[in-house]
Coordinates of C-alpha atoms and ligand atoms in Angstrom, one line a residue:
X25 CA -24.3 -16.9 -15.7
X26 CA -24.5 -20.6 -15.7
X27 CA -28.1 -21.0 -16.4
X28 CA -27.1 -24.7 -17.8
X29 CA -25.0 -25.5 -14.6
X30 CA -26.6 -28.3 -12.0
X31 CA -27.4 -26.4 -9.2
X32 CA -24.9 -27.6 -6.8
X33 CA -22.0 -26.8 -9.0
X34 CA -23.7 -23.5 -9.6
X35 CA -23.7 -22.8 -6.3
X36 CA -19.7 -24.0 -5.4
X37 CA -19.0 -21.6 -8.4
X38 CA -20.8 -18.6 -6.1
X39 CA -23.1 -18.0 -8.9
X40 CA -26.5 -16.7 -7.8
X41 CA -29.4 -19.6 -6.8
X42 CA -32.6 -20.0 -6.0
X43 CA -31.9 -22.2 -3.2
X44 CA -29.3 -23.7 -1.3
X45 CA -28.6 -27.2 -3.1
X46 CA -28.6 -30.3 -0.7
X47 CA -26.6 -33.8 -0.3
X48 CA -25.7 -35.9 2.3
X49 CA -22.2 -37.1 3.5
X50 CA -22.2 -41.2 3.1
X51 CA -25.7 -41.3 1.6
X52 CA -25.4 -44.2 0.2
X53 CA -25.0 -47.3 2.5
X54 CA -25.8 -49.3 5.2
X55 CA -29.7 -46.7 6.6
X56 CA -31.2 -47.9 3.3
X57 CA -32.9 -51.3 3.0
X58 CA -32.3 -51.7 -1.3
X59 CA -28.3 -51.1 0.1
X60 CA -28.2 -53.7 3.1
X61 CA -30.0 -56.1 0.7
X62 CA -27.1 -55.9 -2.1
X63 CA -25.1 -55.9 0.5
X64 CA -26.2 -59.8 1.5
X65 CA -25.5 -60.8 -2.3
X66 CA -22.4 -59.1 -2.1
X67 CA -21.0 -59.1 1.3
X68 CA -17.5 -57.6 0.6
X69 CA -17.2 -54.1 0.4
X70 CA -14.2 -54.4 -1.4
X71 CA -16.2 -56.0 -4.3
X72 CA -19.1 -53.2 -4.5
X73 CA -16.7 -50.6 -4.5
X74 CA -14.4 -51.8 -7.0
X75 CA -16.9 -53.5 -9.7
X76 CA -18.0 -50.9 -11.8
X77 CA -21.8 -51.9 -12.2
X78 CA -21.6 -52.6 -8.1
X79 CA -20.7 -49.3 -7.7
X80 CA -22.7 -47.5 -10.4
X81 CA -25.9 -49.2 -9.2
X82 CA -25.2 -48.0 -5.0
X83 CA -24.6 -44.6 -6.6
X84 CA -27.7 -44.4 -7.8
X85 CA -29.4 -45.6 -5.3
X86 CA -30.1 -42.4 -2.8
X87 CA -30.6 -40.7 -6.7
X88 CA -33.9 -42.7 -7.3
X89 CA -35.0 -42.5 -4.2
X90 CA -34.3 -39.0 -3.1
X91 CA -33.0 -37.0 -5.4
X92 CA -30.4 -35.1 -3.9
X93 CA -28.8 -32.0 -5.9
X94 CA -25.5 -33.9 -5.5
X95 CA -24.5 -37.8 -6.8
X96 CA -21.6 -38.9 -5.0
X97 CA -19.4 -41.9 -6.1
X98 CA -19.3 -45.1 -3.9
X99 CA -16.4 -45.3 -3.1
X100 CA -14.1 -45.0 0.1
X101 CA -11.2 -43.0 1.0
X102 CA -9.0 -46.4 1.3
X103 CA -9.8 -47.6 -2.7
X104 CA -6.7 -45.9 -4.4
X105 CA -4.3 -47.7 -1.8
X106 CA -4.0 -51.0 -3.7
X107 CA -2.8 -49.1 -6.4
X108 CA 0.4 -47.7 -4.2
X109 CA 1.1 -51.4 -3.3
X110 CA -1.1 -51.0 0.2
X111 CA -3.5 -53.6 0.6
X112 CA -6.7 -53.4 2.6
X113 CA -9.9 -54.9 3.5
X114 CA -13.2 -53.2 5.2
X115 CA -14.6 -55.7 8.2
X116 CA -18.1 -55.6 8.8
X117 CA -18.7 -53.9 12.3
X118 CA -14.3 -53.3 13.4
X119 CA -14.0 -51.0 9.6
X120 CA -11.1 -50.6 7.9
X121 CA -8.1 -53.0 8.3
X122 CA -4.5 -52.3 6.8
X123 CA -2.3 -55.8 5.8
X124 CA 0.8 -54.5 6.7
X125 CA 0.7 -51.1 8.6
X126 CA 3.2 -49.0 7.0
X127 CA 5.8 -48.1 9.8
X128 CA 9.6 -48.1 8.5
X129 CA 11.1 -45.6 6.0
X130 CA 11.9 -49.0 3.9
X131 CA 8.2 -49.3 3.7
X132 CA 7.6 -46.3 2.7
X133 CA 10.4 -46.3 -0.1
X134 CA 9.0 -49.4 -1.6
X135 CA 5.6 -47.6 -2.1
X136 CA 4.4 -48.2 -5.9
X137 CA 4.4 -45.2 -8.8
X138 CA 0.4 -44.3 -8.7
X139 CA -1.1 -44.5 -11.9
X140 CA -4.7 -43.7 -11.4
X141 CA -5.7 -44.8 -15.1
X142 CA -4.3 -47.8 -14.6
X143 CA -5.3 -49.0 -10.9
X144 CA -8.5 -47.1 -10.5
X145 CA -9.4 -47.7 -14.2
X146 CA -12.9 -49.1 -12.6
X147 CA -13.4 -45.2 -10.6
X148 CA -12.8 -43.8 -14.8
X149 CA -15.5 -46.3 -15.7
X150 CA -18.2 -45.5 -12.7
X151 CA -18.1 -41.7 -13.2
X152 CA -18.1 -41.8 -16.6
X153 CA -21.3 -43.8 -16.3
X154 CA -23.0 -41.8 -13.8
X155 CA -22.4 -38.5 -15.7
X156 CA -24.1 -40.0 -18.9
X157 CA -27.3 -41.0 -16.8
X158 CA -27.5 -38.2 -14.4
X159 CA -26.5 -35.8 -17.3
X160 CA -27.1 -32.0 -15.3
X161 CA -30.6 -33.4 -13.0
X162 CA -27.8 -33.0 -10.4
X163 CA -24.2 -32.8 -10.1
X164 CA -21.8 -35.4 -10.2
X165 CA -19.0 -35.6 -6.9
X166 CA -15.5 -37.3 -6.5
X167 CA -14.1 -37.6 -3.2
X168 CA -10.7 -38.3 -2.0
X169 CA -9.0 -38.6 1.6
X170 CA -6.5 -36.3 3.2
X171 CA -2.9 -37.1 3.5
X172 CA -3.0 -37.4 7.0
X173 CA -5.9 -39.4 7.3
X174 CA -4.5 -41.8 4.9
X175 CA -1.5 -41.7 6.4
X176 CA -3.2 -42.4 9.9
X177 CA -4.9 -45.7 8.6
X178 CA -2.2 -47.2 7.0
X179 CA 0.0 -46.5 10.1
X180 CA -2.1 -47.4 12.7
X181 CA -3.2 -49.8 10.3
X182 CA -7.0 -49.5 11.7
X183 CA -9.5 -47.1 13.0
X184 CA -7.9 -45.6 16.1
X185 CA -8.7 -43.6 19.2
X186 CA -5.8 -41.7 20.0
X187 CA -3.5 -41.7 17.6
X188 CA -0.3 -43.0 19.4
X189 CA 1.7 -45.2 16.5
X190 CA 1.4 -42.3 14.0
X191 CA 2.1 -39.2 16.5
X192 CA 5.2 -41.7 17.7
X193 CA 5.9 -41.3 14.0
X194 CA 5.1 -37.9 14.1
X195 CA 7.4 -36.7 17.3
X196 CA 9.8 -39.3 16.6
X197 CA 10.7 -39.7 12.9
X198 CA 9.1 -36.9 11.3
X199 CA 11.1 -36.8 8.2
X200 CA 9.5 -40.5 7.2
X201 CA 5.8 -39.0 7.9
X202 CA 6.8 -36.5 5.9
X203 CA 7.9 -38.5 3.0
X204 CA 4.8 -40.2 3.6
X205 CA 2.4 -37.5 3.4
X206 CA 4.0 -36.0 0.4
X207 CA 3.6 -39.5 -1.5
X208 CA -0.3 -39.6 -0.9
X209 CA -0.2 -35.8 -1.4
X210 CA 1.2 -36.5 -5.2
X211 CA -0.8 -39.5 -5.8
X212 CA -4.4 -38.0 -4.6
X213 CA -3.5 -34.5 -6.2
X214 CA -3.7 -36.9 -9.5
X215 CA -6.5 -39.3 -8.7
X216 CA -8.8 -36.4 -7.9
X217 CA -7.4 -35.0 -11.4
X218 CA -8.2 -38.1 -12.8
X219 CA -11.5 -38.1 -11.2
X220 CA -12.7 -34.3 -13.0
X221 CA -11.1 -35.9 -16.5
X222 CA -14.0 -38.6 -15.6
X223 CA -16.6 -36.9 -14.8
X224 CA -16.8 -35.6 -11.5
X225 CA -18.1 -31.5 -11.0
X226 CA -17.3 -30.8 -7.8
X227 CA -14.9 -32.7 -5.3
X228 CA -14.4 -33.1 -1.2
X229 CA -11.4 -33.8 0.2
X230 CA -12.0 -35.9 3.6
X231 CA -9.5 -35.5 6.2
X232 CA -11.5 -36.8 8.8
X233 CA -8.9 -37.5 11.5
X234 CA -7.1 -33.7 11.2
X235 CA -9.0 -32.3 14.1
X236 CA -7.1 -35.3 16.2
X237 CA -3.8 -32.9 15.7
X238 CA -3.3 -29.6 17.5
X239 CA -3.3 -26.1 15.1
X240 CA 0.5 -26.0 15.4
X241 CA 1.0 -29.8 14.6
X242 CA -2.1 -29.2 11.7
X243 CA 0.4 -26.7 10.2
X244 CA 3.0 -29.0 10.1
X245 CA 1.5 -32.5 9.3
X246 CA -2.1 -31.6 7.7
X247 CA -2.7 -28.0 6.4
X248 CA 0.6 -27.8 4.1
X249 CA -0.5 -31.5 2.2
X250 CA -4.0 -30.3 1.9
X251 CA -2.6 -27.3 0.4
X252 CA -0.4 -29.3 -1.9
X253 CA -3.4 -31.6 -3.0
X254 CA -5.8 -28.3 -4.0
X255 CA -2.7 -26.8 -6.0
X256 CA -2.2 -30.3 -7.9
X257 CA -5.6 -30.1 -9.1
X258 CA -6.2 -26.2 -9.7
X259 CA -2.7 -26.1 -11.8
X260 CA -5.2 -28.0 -14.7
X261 CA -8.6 -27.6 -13.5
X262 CA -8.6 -24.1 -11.8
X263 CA -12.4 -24.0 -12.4
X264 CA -13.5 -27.4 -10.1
X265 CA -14.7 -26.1 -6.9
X266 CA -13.1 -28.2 -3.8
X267 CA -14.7 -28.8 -0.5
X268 CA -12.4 -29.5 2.2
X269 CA -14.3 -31.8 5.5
X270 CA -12.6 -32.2 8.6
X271 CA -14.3 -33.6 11.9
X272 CA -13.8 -31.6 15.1
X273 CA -12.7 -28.5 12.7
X274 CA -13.8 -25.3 15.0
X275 CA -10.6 -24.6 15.9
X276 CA -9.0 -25.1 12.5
X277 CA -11.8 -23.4 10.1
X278 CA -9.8 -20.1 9.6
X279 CA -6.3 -22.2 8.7
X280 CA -8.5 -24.5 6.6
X281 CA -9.6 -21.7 4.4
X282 CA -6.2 -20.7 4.0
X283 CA -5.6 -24.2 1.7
X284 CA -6.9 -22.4 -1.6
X285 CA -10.4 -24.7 -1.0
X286 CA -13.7 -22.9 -2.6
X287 CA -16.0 -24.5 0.4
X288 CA -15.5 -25.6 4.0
X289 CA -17.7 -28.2 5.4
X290 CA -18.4 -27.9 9.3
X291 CA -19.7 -30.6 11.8
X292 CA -22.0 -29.8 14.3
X293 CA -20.0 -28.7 17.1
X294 CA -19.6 -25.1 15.7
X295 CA -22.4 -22.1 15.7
X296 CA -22.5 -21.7 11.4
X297 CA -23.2 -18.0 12.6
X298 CA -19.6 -17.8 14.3
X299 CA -17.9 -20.0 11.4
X300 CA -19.2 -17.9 8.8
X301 CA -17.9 -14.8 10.8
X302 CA -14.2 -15.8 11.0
X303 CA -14.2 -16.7 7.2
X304 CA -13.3 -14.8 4.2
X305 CA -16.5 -13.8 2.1
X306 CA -15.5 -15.9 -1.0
X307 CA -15.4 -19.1 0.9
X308 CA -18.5 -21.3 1.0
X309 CA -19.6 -23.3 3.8
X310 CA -21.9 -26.9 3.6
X311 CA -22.8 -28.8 6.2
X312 CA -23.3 -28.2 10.0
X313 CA -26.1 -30.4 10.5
X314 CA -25.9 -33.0 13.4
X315 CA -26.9 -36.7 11.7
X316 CA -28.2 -37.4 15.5
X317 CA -31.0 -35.1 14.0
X318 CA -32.6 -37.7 12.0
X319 CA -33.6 -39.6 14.7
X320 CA -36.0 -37.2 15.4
X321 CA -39.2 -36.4 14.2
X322 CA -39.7 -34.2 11.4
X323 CA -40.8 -31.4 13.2
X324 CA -37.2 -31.4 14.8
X325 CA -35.4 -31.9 11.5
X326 CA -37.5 -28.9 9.6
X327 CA -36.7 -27.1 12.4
X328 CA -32.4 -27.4 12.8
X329 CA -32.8 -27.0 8.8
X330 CA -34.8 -23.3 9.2
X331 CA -32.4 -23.2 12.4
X332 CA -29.0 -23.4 9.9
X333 CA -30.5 -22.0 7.0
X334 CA -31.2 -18.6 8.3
X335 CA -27.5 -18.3 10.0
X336 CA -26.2 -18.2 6.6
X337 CA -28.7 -16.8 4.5
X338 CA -27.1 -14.5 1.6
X339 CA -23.9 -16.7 1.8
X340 CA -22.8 -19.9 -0.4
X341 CA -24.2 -22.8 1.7
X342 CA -24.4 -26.7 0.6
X343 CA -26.9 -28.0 3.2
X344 CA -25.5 -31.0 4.4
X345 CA -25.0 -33.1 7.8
X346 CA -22.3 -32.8 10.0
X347 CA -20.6 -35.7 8.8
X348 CA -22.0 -39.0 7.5
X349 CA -25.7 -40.3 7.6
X350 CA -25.5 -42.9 10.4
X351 CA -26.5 -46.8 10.4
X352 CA -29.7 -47.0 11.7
X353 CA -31.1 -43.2 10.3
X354 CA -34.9 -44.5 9.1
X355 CA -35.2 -43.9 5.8
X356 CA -38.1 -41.6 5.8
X357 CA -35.9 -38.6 7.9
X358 CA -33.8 -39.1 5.4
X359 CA -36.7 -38.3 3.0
X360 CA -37.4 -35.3 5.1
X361 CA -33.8 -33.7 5.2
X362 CA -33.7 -33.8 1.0
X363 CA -37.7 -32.7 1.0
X364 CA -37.8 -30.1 3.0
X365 CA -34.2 -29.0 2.2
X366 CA -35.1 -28.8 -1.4
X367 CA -38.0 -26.4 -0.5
X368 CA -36.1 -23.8 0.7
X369 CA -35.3 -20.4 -0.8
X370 CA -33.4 -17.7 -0.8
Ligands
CP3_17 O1 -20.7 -40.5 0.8 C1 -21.0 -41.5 0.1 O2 -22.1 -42.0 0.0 C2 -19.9 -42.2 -0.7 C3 -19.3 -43.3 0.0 C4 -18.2 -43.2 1.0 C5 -17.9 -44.3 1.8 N1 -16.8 -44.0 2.6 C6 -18.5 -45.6 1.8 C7 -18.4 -46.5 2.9 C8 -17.4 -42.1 1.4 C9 -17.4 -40.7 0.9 C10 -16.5 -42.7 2.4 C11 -15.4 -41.9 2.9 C12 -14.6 -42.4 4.1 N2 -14.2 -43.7 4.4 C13 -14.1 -41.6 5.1 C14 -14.3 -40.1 5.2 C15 -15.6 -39.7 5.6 C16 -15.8 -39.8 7.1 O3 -16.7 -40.6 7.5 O4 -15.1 -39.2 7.9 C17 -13.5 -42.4 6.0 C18 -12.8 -41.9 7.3 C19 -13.5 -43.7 5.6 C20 -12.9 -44.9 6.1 C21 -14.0 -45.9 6.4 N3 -14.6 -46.7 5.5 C22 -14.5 -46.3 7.7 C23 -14.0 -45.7 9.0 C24 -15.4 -47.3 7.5 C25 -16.2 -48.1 8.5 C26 -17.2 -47.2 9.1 C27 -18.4 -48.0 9.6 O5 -19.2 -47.3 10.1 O6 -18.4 -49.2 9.5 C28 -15.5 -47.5 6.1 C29 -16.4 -48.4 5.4 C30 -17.5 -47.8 4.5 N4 -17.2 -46.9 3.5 C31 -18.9 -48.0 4.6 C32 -19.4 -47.3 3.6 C33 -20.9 -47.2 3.2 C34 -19.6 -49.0 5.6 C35 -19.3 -50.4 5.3 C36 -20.4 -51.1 4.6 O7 -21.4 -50.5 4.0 O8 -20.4 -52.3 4.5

């Protein structure tokens, strides 16, 4: 079954592999010299995110130089906002930064129709590309962010710490956020759609920021617009595995499984062992892997790898980090993570 499969799609599917397939969260960008280099020429991200031969070309980068199982579109979470009539711009060392933080129900009202074919026409373009060159040497990924993580940038209206404006929001006007979340929960459920018509194999929803909210406030505010998201996209593609991320997850992984996702993907602050225990057989897990790793040697990074690996060996694992590849990660660990990951088996 699925002999002619890439092998991390085989894999999400559950279908039996040789080995457990390996990407990285975030590996293209700012660890690799050929990136930082484009990124003088081109200094906005906005610009080689959103031109498609910009965008093709960073894509491909960590491809030619690695070859991971998995090619993931450069991109970020905040692209489709334009197209809902949010503007943004990313600020080299402060991140993301919202024009006008969306805070009143007005706002919110005025939000624009999302027409992914028409705003994101360039994403269509990029993927399309991608899946012509890397044909099935490795599979092709769309990504997409949360509902409350969107919702938490363009509230804030930057990276926060705590959280305050949107949990005012939260506590205080809840029916607003809710209007809120269930606008991005429409619009992503049909960008990620659009996103598997272009191309993409397997997808990950990011909602980074969920693990900021308590279990009974994640049942309320994250979980049910996660849920709404997966059943957009498995209503027409029922056969696209989904791989739900959340940072500071271990005490969310069992309601997180419960969103209809095929894959859960774990930081570091979790034993895989114990994840693995409190969820269902059918749901894969990827990740785990602290990025602080790759600053050491390559004893140390062989090591966490045979560390993680035989925790879940016999079960559907993506080996992966923790969350993304940091600035600063020398290239060559990076090297070892995909080398010695690849020359695993089962
Ligand atoms: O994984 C990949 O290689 C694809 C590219 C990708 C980017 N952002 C490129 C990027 C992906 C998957 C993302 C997702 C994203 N963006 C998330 C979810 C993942 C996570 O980290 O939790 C979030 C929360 C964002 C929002 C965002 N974008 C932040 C907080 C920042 C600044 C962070 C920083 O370290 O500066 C960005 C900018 C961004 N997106 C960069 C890259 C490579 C760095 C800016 C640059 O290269 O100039």
């Amino acid at each position: 079954m699925g002999e002619n499969l890439p092998l991390l799609l085989n894999a999400a599917l559950g279908n039996k592999v040789e080995r457990p397939p390996v990407w990285m969260m975030r590996q293209a960008g700012r660890y690799m010299k050929i990136y930082r280099d484009l990124r003088e020429k081109y200094p906005s991200f906005r610009e080689r995110s959103e031109n498609p031969s910009l965008s093709y070309e960073i894509s491909m980068q960590p491809f030619r130089e690695f070859e991971p199982d998995g090619v993931i579109l450069f991109s970020d979470i905040l692209t489709p906002l334009p197209g809902m009539g949010i503007n943004f711009e990313i600020i080299e060392s402060k991140g993301p930064i919202i024009e006008n933080p969306i805070r009143t129900i007005q706002q919110i009202k005025n939000l624009k129709e999302f027409i992914p074919s028409e705003s994101l026409s360039f994403v269509g373009e990029v993927l399309n590309s991608l899946k012509t060159e890397i044909s099935n040497k490795a599979t092709l990924l769309g990504f997409v962010g949360a509902p409350w993580t969107l919702a938490a940038y363009v509230v804030e209206g930057k990276s926060s710490k705590n959280y305050s404006i949107i949990k005012s929001m939260a506590f205080r006007e809840p029916e607003s956020l809710h209007k809120l979340l269930d606008y991005f929960a429409n619009s992503i459920g049909e960008y990620l759609k659009y996103q598997i018509k272009s191309g993409a194999q397997v997808v990950q929803i990011f909602d980074s920021w969920a693990g900021q909210l308590s279990p009974q406030d994640y049942d309320i505010f994250a979980g049910p617009y996660q849920k709404k998201v997966v059943d957009i996209v498995k209503d027409e593609y029922p056969n696209t595995p989904i791989i739900l991320y959340i940072s500071g997850s271990a005490g969310l992984i069992e309601r997180m499984a419960k969103t209809g996702v095929d894959i859960i993907s774990l930081d570091w602050t979790v034993d895989i062992k114990e994840a693995s225990e409190r969820l269902p057989k059918n749901i894969g897990i990827q990740g785990n892997i602290d990025p602080g790793i790759l600053f050491g040697d390559d004893e140390s990074i062989k090591n966490r790898i045979d560390i993680t690996f035989s925790k879940v060996k016999g079960k559907k694992y993506i080996l992966n980090l923790g969350h993304g590849i940091l600035p600063g990660t020398p290239e060559e660990s990076a090297r070892t993570f995909f080398e010695y990951g690849k020359s695993l088996t089962y």
